[in-house]
Coordinates of C-alpha atoms in Angstrom, one line a residue:
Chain A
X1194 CA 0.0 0.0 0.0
X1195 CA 2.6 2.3 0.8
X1196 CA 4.9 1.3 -2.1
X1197 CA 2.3 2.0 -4.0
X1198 CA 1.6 5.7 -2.8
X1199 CA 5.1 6.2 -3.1
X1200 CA 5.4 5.2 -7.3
X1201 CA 1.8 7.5 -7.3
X1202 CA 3.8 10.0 -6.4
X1203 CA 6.9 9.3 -8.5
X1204 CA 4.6 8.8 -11.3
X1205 CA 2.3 12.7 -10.7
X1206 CA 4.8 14.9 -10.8
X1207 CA 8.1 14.6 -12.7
X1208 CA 9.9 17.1 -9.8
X1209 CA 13.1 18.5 -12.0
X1210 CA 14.9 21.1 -10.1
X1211 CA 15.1 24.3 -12.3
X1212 CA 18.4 25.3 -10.8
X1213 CA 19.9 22.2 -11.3
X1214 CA 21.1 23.2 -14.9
X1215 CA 24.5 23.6 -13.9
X1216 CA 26.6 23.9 -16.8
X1217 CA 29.6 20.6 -16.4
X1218 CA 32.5 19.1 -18.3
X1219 CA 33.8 15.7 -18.0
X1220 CA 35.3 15.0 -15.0
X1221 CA 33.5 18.0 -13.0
X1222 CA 32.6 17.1 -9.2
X1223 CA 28.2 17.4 -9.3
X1224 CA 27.2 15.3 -6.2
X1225 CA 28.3 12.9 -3.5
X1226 CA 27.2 8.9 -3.6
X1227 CA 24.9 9.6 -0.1
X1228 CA 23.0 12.3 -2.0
X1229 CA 21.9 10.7 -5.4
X1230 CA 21.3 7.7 -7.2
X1231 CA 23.5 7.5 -10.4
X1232 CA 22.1 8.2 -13.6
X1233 CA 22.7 8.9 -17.1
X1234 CA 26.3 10.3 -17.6
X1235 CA 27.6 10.3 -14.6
X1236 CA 30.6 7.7 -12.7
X1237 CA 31.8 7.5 -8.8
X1238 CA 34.8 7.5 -7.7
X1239 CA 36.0 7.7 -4.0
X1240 CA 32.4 8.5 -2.8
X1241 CA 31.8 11.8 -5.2
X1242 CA 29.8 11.8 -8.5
X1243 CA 31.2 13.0 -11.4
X1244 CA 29.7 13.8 -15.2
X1245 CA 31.1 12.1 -17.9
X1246 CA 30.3 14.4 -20.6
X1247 CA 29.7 18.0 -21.4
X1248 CA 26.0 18.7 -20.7
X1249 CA 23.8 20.2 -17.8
X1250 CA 23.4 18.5 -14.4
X1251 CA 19.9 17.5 -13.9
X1252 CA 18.5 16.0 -10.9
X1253 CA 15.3 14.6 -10.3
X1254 CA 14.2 15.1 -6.2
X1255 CA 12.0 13.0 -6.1
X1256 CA 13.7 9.8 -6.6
X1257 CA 17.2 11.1 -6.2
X1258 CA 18.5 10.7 -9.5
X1259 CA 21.6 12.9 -10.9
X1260 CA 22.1 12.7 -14.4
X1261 CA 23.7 14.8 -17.2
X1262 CA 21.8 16.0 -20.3
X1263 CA 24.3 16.2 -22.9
X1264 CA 24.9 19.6 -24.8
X1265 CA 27.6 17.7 -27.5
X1266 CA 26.2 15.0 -30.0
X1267 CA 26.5 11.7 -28.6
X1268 CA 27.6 8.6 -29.9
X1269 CA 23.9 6.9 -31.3
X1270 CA 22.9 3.9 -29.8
X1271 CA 19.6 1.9 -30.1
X1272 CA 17.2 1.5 -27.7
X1273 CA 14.6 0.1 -27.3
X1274 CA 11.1 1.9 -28.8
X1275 CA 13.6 3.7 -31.5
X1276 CA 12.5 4.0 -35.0
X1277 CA 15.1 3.0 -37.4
X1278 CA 15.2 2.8 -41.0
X1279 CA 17.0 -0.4 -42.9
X1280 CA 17.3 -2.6 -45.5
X1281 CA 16.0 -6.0 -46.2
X1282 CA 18.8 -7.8 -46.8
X1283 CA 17.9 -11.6 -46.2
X1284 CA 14.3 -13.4 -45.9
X1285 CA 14.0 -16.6 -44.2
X1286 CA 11.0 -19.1 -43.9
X1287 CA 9.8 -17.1 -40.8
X1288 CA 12.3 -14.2 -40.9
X1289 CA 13.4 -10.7 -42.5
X1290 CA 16.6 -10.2 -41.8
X1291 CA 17.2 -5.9 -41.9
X1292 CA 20.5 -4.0 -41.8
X1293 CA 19.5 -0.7 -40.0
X1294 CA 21.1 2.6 -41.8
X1295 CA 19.6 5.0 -39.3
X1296 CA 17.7 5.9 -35.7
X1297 CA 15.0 8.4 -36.7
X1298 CA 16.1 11.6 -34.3
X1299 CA 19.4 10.6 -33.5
X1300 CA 21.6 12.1 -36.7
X1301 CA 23.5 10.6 -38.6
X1302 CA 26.7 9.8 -36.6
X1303 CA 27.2 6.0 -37.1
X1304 CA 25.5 3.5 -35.4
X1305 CA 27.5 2.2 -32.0
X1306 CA 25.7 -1.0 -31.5
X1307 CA 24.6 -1.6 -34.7
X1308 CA 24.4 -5.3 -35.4
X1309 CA 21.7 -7.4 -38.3
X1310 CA 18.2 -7.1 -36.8
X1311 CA 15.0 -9.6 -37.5
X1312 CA 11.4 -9.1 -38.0
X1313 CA 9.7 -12.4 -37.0
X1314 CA 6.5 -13.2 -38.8
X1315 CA 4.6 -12.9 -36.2
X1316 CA 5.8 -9.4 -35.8
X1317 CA 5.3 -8.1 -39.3
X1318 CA 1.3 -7.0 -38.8
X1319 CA -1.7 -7.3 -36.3
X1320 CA -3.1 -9.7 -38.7
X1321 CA -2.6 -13.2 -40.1
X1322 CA 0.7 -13.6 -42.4
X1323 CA 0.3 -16.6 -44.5
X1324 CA 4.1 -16.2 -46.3
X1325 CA 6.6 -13.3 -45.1
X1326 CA 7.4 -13.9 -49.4
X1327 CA 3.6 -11.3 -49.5
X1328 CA 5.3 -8.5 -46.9
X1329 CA 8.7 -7.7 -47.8
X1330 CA 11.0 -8.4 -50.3
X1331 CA 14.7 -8.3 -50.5
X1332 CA 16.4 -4.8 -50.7
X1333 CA 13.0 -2.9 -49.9
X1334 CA 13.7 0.0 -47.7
X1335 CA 11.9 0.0 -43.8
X1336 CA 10.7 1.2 -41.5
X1337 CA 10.7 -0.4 -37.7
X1338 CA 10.4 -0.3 -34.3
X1339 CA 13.4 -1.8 -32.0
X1340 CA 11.6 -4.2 -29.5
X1341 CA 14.6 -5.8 -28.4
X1342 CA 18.2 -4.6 -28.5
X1343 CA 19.5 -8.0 -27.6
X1344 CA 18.3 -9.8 -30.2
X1345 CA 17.9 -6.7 -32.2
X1346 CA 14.0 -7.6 -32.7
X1347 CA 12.1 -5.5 -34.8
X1348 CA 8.5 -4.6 -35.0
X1349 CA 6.8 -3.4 -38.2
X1350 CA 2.8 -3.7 -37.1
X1351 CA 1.5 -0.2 -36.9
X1352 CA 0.0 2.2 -40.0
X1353 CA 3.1 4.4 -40.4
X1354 CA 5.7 1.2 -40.3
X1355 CA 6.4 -1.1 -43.2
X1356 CA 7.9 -0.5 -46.3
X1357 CA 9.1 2.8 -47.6
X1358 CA 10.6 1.9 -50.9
X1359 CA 10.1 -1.2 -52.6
X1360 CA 11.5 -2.4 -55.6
X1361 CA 10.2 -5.0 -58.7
X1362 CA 11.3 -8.5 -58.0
X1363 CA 11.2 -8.8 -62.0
X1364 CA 12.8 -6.0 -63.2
X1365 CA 14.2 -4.3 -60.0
X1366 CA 13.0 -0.7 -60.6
X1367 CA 11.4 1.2 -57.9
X1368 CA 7.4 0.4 -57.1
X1369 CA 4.3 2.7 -57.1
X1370 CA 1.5 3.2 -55.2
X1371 CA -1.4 2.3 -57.1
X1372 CA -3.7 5.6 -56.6
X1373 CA -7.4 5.6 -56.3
X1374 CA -8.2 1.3 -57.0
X1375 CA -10.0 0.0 -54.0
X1376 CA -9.4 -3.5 -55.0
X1377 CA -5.3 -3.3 -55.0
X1378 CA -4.6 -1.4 -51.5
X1379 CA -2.1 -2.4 -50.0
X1380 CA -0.4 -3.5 -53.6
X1381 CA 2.3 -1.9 -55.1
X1382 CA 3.0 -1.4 -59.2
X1383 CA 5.4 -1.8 -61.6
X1384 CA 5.7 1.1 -63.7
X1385 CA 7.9 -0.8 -66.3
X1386 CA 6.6 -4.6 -65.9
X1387 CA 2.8 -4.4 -64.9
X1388 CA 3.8 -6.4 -62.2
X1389 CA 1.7 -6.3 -59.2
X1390 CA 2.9 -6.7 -55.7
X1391 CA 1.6 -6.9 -52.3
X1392 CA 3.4 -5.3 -49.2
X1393 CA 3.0 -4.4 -45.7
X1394 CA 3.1 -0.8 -46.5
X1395 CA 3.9 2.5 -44.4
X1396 CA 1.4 5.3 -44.6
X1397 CA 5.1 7.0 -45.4
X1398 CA 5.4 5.2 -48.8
X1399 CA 7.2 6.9 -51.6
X1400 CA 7.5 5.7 -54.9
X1401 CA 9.7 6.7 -57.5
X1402 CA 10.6 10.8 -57.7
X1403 CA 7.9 12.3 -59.8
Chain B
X1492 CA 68.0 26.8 -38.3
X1493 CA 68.8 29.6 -35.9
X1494 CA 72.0 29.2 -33.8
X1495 CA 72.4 28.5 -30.4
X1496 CA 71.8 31.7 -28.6
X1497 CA 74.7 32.8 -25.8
X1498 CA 72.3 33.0 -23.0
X1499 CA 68.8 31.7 -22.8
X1500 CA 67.5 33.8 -19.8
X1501 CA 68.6 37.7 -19.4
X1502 CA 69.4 39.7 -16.5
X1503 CA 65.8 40.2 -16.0
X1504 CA 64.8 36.9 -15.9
X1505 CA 63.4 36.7 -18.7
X1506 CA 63.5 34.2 -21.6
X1507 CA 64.2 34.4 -25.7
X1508 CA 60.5 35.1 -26.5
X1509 CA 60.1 37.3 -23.8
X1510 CA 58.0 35.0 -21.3
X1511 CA 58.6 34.3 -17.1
X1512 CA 60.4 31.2 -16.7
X1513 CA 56.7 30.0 -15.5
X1514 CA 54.6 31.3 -18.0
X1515 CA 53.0 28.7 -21.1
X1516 CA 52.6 30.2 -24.1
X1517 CA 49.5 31.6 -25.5
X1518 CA 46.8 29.3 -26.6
X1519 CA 44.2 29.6 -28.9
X1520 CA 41.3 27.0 -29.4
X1521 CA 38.8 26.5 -32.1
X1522 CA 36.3 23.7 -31.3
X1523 CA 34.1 21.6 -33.8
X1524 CA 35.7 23.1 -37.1
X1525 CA 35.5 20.2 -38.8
X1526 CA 32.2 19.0 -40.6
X1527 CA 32.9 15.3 -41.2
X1528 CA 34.6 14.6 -37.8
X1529 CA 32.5 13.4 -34.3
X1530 CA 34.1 15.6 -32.9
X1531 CA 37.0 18.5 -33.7
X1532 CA 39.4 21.1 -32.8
X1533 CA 42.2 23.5 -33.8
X1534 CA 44.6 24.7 -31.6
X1535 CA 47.4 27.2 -31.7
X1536 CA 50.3 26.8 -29.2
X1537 CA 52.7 29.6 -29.2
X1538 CA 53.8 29.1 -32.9
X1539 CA 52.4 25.5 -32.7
X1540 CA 49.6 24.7 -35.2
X1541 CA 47.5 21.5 -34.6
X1542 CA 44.3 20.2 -36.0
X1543 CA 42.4 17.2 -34.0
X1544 CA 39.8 14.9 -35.0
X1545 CA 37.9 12.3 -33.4
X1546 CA 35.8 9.6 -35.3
X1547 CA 33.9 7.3 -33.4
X1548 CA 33.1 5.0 -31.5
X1549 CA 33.0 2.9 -35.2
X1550 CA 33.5 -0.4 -36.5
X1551 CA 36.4 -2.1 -36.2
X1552 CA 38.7 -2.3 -39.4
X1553 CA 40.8 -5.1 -39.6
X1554 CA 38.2 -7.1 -37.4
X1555 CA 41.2 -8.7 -35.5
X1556 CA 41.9 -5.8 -33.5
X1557 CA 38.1 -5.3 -32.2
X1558 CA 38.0 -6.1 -28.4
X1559 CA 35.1 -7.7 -27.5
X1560 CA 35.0 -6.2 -23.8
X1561 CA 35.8 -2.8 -24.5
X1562 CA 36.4 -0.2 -27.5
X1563 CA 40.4 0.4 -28.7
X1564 CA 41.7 4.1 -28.7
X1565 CA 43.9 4.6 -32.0
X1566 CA 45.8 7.7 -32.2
X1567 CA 47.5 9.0 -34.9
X1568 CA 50.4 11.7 -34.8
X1569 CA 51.3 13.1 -38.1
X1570 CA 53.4 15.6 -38.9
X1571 CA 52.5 17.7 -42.5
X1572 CA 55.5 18.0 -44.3
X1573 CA 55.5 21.9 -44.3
X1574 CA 55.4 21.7 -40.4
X1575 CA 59.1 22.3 -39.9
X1576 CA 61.6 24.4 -41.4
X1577 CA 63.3 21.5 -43.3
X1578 CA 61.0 19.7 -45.1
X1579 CA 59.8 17.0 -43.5
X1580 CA 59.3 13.2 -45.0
X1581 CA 55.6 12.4 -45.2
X1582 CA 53.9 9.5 -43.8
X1583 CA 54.6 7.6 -40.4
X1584 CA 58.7 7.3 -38.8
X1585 CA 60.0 6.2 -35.4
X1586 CA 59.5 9.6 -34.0
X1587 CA 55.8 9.4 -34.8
X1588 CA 54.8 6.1 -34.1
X1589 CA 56.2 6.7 -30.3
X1590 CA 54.1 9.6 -29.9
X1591 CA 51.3 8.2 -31.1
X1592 CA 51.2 5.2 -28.9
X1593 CA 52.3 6.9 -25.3
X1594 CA 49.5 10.2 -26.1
X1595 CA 47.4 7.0 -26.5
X1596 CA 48.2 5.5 -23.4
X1597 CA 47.6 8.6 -21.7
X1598 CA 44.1 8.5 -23.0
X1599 CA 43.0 5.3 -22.8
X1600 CA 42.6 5.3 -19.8
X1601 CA 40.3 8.8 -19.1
X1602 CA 38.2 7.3 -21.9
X1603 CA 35.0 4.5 -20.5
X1604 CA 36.1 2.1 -23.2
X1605 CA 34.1 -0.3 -21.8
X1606 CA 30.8 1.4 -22.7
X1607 CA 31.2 0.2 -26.0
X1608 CA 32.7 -2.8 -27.3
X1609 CA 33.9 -4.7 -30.5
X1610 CA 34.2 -0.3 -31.4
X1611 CA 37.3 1.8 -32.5
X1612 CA 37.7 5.8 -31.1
X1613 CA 40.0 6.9 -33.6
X1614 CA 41.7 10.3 -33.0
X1615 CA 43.9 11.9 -35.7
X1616 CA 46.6 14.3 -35.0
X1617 CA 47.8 16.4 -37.8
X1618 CA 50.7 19.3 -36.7
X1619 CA 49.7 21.8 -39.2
X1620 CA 53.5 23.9 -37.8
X1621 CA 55.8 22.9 -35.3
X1622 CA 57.4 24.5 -32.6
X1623 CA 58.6 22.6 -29.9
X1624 CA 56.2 20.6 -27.2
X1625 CA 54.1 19.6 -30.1
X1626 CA 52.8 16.1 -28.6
X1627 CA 51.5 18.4 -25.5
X1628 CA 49.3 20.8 -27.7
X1629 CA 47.9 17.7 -29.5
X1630 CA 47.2 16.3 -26.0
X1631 CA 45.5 19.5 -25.5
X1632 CA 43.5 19.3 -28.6
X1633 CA 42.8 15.9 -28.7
X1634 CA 41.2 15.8 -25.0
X1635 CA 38.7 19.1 -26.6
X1636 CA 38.0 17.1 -29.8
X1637 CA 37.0 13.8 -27.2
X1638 CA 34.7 16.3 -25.5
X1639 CA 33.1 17.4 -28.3
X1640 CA 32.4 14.0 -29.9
X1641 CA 30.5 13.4 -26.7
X1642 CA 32.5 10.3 -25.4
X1643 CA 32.1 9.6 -22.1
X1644 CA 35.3 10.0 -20.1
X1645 CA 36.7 10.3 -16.7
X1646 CA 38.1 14.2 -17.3
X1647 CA 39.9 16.2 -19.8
X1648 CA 43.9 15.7 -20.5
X1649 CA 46.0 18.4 -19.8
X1650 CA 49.7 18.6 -21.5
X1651 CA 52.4 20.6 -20.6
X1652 CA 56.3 20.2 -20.9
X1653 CA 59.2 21.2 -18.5
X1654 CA 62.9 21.5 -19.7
X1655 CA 66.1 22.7 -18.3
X1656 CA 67.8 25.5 -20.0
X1657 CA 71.0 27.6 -18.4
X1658 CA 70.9 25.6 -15.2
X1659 CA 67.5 26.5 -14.7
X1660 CA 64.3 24.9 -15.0
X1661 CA 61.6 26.4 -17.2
X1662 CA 58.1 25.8 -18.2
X1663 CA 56.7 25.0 -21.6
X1664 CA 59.7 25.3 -23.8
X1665 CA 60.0 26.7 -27.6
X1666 CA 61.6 25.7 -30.2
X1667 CA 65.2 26.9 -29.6
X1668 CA 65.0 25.6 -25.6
X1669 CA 64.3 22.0 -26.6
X1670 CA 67.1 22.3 -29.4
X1671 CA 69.7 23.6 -27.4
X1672 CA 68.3 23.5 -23.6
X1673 CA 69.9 20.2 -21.4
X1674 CA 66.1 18.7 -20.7
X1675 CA 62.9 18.4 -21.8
X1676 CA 60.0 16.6 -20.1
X1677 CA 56.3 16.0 -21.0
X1678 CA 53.9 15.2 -19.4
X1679 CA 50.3 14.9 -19.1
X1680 CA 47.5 15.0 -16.5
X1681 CA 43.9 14.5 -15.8
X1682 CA 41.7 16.5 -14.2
X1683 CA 41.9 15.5 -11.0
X1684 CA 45.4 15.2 -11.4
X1685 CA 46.9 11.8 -12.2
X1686 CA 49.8 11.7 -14.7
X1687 CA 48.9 9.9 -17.4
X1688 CA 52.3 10.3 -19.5
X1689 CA 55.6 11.1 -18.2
X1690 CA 58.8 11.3 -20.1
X1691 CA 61.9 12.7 -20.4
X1692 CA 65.0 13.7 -22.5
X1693 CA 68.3 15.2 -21.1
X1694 CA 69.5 15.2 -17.4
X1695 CA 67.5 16.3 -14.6
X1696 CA 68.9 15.7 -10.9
X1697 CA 66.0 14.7 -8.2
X1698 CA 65.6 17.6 -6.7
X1699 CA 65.3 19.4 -10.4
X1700 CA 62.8 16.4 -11.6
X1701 CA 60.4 16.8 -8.4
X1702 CA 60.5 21.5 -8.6
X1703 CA 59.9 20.5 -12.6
X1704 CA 56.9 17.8 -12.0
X1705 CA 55.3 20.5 -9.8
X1706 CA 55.9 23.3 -12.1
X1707 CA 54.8 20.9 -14.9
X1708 CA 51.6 20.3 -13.1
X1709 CA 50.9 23.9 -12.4
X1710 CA 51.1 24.6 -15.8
X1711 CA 48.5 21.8 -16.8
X1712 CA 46.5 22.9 -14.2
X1713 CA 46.3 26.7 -16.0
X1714 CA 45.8 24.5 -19.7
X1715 CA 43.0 23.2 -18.2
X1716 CA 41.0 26.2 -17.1
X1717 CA 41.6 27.5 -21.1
X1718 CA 40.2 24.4 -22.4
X1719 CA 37.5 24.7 -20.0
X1720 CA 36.9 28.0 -20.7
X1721 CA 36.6 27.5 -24.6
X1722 CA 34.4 24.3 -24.0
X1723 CA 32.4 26.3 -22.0
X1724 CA 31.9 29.2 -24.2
X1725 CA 31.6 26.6 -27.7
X1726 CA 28.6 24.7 -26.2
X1727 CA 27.0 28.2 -25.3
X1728 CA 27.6 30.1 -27.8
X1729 CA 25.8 27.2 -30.1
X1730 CA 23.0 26.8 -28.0
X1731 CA 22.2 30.4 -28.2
X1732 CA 22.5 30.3 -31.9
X1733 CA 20.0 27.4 -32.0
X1734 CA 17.6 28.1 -29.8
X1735 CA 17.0 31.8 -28.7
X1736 CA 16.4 31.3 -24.9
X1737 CA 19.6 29.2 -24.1
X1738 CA 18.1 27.8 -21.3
X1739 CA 22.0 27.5 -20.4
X1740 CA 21.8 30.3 -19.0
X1741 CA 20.8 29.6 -15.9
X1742 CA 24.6 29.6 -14.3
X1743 CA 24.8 33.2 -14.9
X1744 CA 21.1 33.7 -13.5
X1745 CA 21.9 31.9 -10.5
X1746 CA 25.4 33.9 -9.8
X1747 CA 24.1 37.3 -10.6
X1748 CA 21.1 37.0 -8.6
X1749 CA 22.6 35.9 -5.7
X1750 CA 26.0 38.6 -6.7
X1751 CA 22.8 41.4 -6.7
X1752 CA 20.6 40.3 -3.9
X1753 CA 23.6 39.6 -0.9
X1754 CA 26.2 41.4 0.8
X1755 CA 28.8 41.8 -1.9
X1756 CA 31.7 41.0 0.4
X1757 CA 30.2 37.5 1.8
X1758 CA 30.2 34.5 -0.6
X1759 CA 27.1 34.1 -1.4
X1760 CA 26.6 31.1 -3.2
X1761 CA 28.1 28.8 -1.3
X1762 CA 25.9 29.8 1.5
X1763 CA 22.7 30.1 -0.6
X1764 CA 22.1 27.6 -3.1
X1765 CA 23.8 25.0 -2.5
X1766 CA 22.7 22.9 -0.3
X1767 CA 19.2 24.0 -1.2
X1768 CA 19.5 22.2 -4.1
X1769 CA 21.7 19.2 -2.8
X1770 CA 24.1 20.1 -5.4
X1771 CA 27.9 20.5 -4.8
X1772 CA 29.3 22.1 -7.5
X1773 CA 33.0 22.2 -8.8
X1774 CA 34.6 24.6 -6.1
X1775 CA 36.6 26.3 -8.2
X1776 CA 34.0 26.3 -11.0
X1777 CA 32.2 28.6 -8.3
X1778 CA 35.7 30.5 -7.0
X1779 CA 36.1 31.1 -11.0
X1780 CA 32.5 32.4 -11.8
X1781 CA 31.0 34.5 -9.5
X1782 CA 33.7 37.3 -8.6
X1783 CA 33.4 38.2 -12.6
X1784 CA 29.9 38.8 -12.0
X1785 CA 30.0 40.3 -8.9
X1786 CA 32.7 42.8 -11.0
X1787 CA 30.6 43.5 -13.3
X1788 CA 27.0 43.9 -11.9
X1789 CA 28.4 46.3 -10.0
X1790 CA 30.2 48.5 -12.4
X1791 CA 27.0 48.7 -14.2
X1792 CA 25.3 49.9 -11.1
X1793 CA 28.0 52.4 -10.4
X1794 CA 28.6 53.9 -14.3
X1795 CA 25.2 53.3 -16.7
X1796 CA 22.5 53.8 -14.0
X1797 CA 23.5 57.4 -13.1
X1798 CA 24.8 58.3 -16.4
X1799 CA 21.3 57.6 -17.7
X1800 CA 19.3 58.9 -14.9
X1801 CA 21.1 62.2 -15.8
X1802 CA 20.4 61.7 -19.1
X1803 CA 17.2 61.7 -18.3
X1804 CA 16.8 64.6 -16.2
X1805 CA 18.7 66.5 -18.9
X1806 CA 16.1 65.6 -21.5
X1807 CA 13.2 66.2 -19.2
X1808 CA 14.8 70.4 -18.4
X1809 CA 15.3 71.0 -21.9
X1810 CA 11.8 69.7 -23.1

């Protein structure tokens, strides 16, 4: 009962101190080990807290955390819930395996734990996927949600994941969207072919440059 | 090449370039200048000329050298071929390769390598002109260029050198000292002062080595305030040009405030704020701050604030 009133608490009111934008440098002296709880940035070392980085010292009061919001660019790393963007570079029976070019909203700096990532089947769509052959296709350009950094399991079920850019398995030139045909949403078009493909598509779909 | 000159400190104490035998040269530092790199910076030594850049952390190429616990430091000292008054003959020689591999030792280290493994932190050194104590300034550069990469790291490296020339011991020595002088030693230290490289060329006695070391620290200790100060001002002067209320600020808030509202003789900070907030600031982050402020708020009060009430009063007779 109490614990519970306590993460109430914790949970209401995110209590930031506003003068706790202090201005550090790696290596600066922003706390002692009795006062805070260690958080992002930061390293002890003979009972003081120190900031790893150049940023501005933040501490949380309510749960006693001292952490440092970085003011430089820091090396990207994915996390879980990030949206990244990649290629298809394999498929299996059951798997898509993706090479991830980018985090969306962390720049372009390469990737520090970047390592191949896999959309299971069963984590392409909310619906039934007979064959992962009908969703993606190799070297089509994603969309996806991390949902696991240790596998590097990705998630593409959701209206604005899924493909981006797909091309013809035929003739390998760049798909279209189809505009305006009830009966072929969700397929994509072969400008050169006629060949007609199906996808799980991304609300953020772009065909060729007009 | 200039000969060896009769006497290297005058009757005033003095040296050849005119400096205290305790006195580093004049620094200047440029951070971020480069576009491509993580992280950059330019730094001018005395006559010394040095670009730094950082790449990184980044794959591993060849794959044999990745770590799989932690992330390797490579550091690479190169010297442009123009940097010296003889020209010099490109690419890698013993010289080099030394410097290279004890500057990295003294950053490995600083740096939480073990944040990211099977990763490479490359940092390239190129000495644009040389002047004597170059390894130092690309210390000093490199540590900035870390910093502004955003890699985690224990503190900044300081460099400075101490040689002996005329009997006497001298701080941060120029190209004619370490020519002709009798010793020259390097050395580098972190911010809360651990020596992270340490050598030597020519004869020091014990007595000389230990009055150097100090004298060596000293002069570390002044590099690092510079760096601090141009880290400081970089990452401000940015924020301000990106968003228009730098919420960085708030240092300066908090000092003047405090510099307005209190006895001006009493420090007030220390008293005040701090452990309000539970926060302990760096100590001499505070010492360094707030006696500017203090300066200047009150030379405002004393020189605008009359001048324009007079104004004023002027204006208001005439009309």
């Amino acid at each position: 009962m109490k614990d519970k009133d306590m993460d109430d608490t914790l949970k209401s009111e995110e209590s930031v101190l506003p003068e706790s934008h202090i201005f550090v440098l790696p290596g600066d002296i922003i706390g002692t080990v009795e006062e805070f709880i260690l958080g992002n940035n930061t390293f002890k070392h003979g009972g003081n807290v120190y900031s790893t980085t150049t940023g501005e010292v933040n501490i949380n009061k309510k749960n006693h955390v001292i952490s440092v919001i970085p003011k430089v660019g820091i090396p990207p790393m994915i996390e879980n819930g990030d949206i990244v963007i990649g290629r298809v570079s394999d498929l299996k029976n059951a798997i898509a395996l993706v090479e991830i070019a980018l985090i969306e909203g962390k720049g372009e700096r390469e990737i520090v734990n970047n390592q191949q990532a896999a959309i299971h089947i069963s984590n392409v769509k909310d619906k039934y996927v007979k064959d992962i052959y009908y969703e993606f296709s190799q070297f089509d350009i994603i969309k996806a949600k991390v949902i696991d950094t240790k596998l590097m399991r990705l998630s593409t079920s959701g209206s604005n994941l899924g493909v981006i850019k797909a091309y013809c398995r035929k003739c390998h030139v760049i798909l279209t969207k189809p505009s305006g045909n009830e009966n072929k949403r969700d397929k994509l078009f072969c400008p050169v072919c006629g060949n007609y493909e199906s996808r799980k598509l991304s609300s953020e779909y772009s065909g060729p440059a007009a | 090449m200039s000969e060896k000159p009769e006497k290297f400190i005058d009757e005033n104490g003095l040296r050849l370039d005119g400096r205290k035998i305790d006195q580093i040269r004049d620094i200047k530092i440029e951070i971020g200048i480069l576009n491509r790199a993580d992280g950059s910076c330019y730094l001018e030594f005395g006559n010394n000329k040095i670009m730094a850049a950082v790449y990184g952390p980044r794959e591993v190429h060849p794959r044999h050298q990745q770590k799989a616990t932690k992330a390797i430091v490579r550091y690479k000292y190169n010297m442009a071929s123009f940097s010296v008054e003889d020209r010099k003959r490109p690419g890698p020689d013993r010289r080099s390769i030394e410097v290279s591999k004890v500057s990295r030792e003294a950053f490995e280290k600083e740096i939480f390598t073990e944040l990211y493994p099977k990763s490479a932190i490359d940092i390239f050194i190129e000495i644009l002109q040389a002047d004597a104590g170059t390894r130092t300034a690309a210390i000093n550069a490199a540590s900035l260029a870390l910093a502004d990469a955003g890699i985690p790291m224990r503190g900044l490296i300081s460099s400075c050198a101490v040689g002996k020339v005329d009997d006497t011991l001298i701080l941060d020595l120029n190209k004619d000292e370490d020519n002709y002088g009798q010793a020259d030693m390097p050395i580098a230290m972190s911010t809360d002062g651990k020596i992270t490289l340490l050598q030597m060329d020519g004869h020091l006695t014990q007595e000389e080595f230990k009055k150097g070391l100090e004298m060596a620290q000293q002069g570390c200790r002044e590099i690092y305030e510079l760096q601090r100060k141009a880290l400081i001002d970089h990452y401000n002067n940015t924020q301000k040009e990106i968003i228009q209320d730098a919420p960085v600020e708030s240092v300066k808030d908090i000092s003047t405030e405090s510099a307005t509202e209190e006895d001006p003789i009493e420090d007030p900070v220390i008293s005040d704020d701090v452990p309000d907030n539970g926060n302990t600031v760096n100590d001499d982050e505070i010492k360094e701050d707030i006696p500017d402020e203090k300066e200047e708020v009150i030379l405002d009060e004393d020189e605008d604030n009359p001048a324009i009430v007079s104004d004023e009063t002027e204006d208001d007779t005439l009309e």
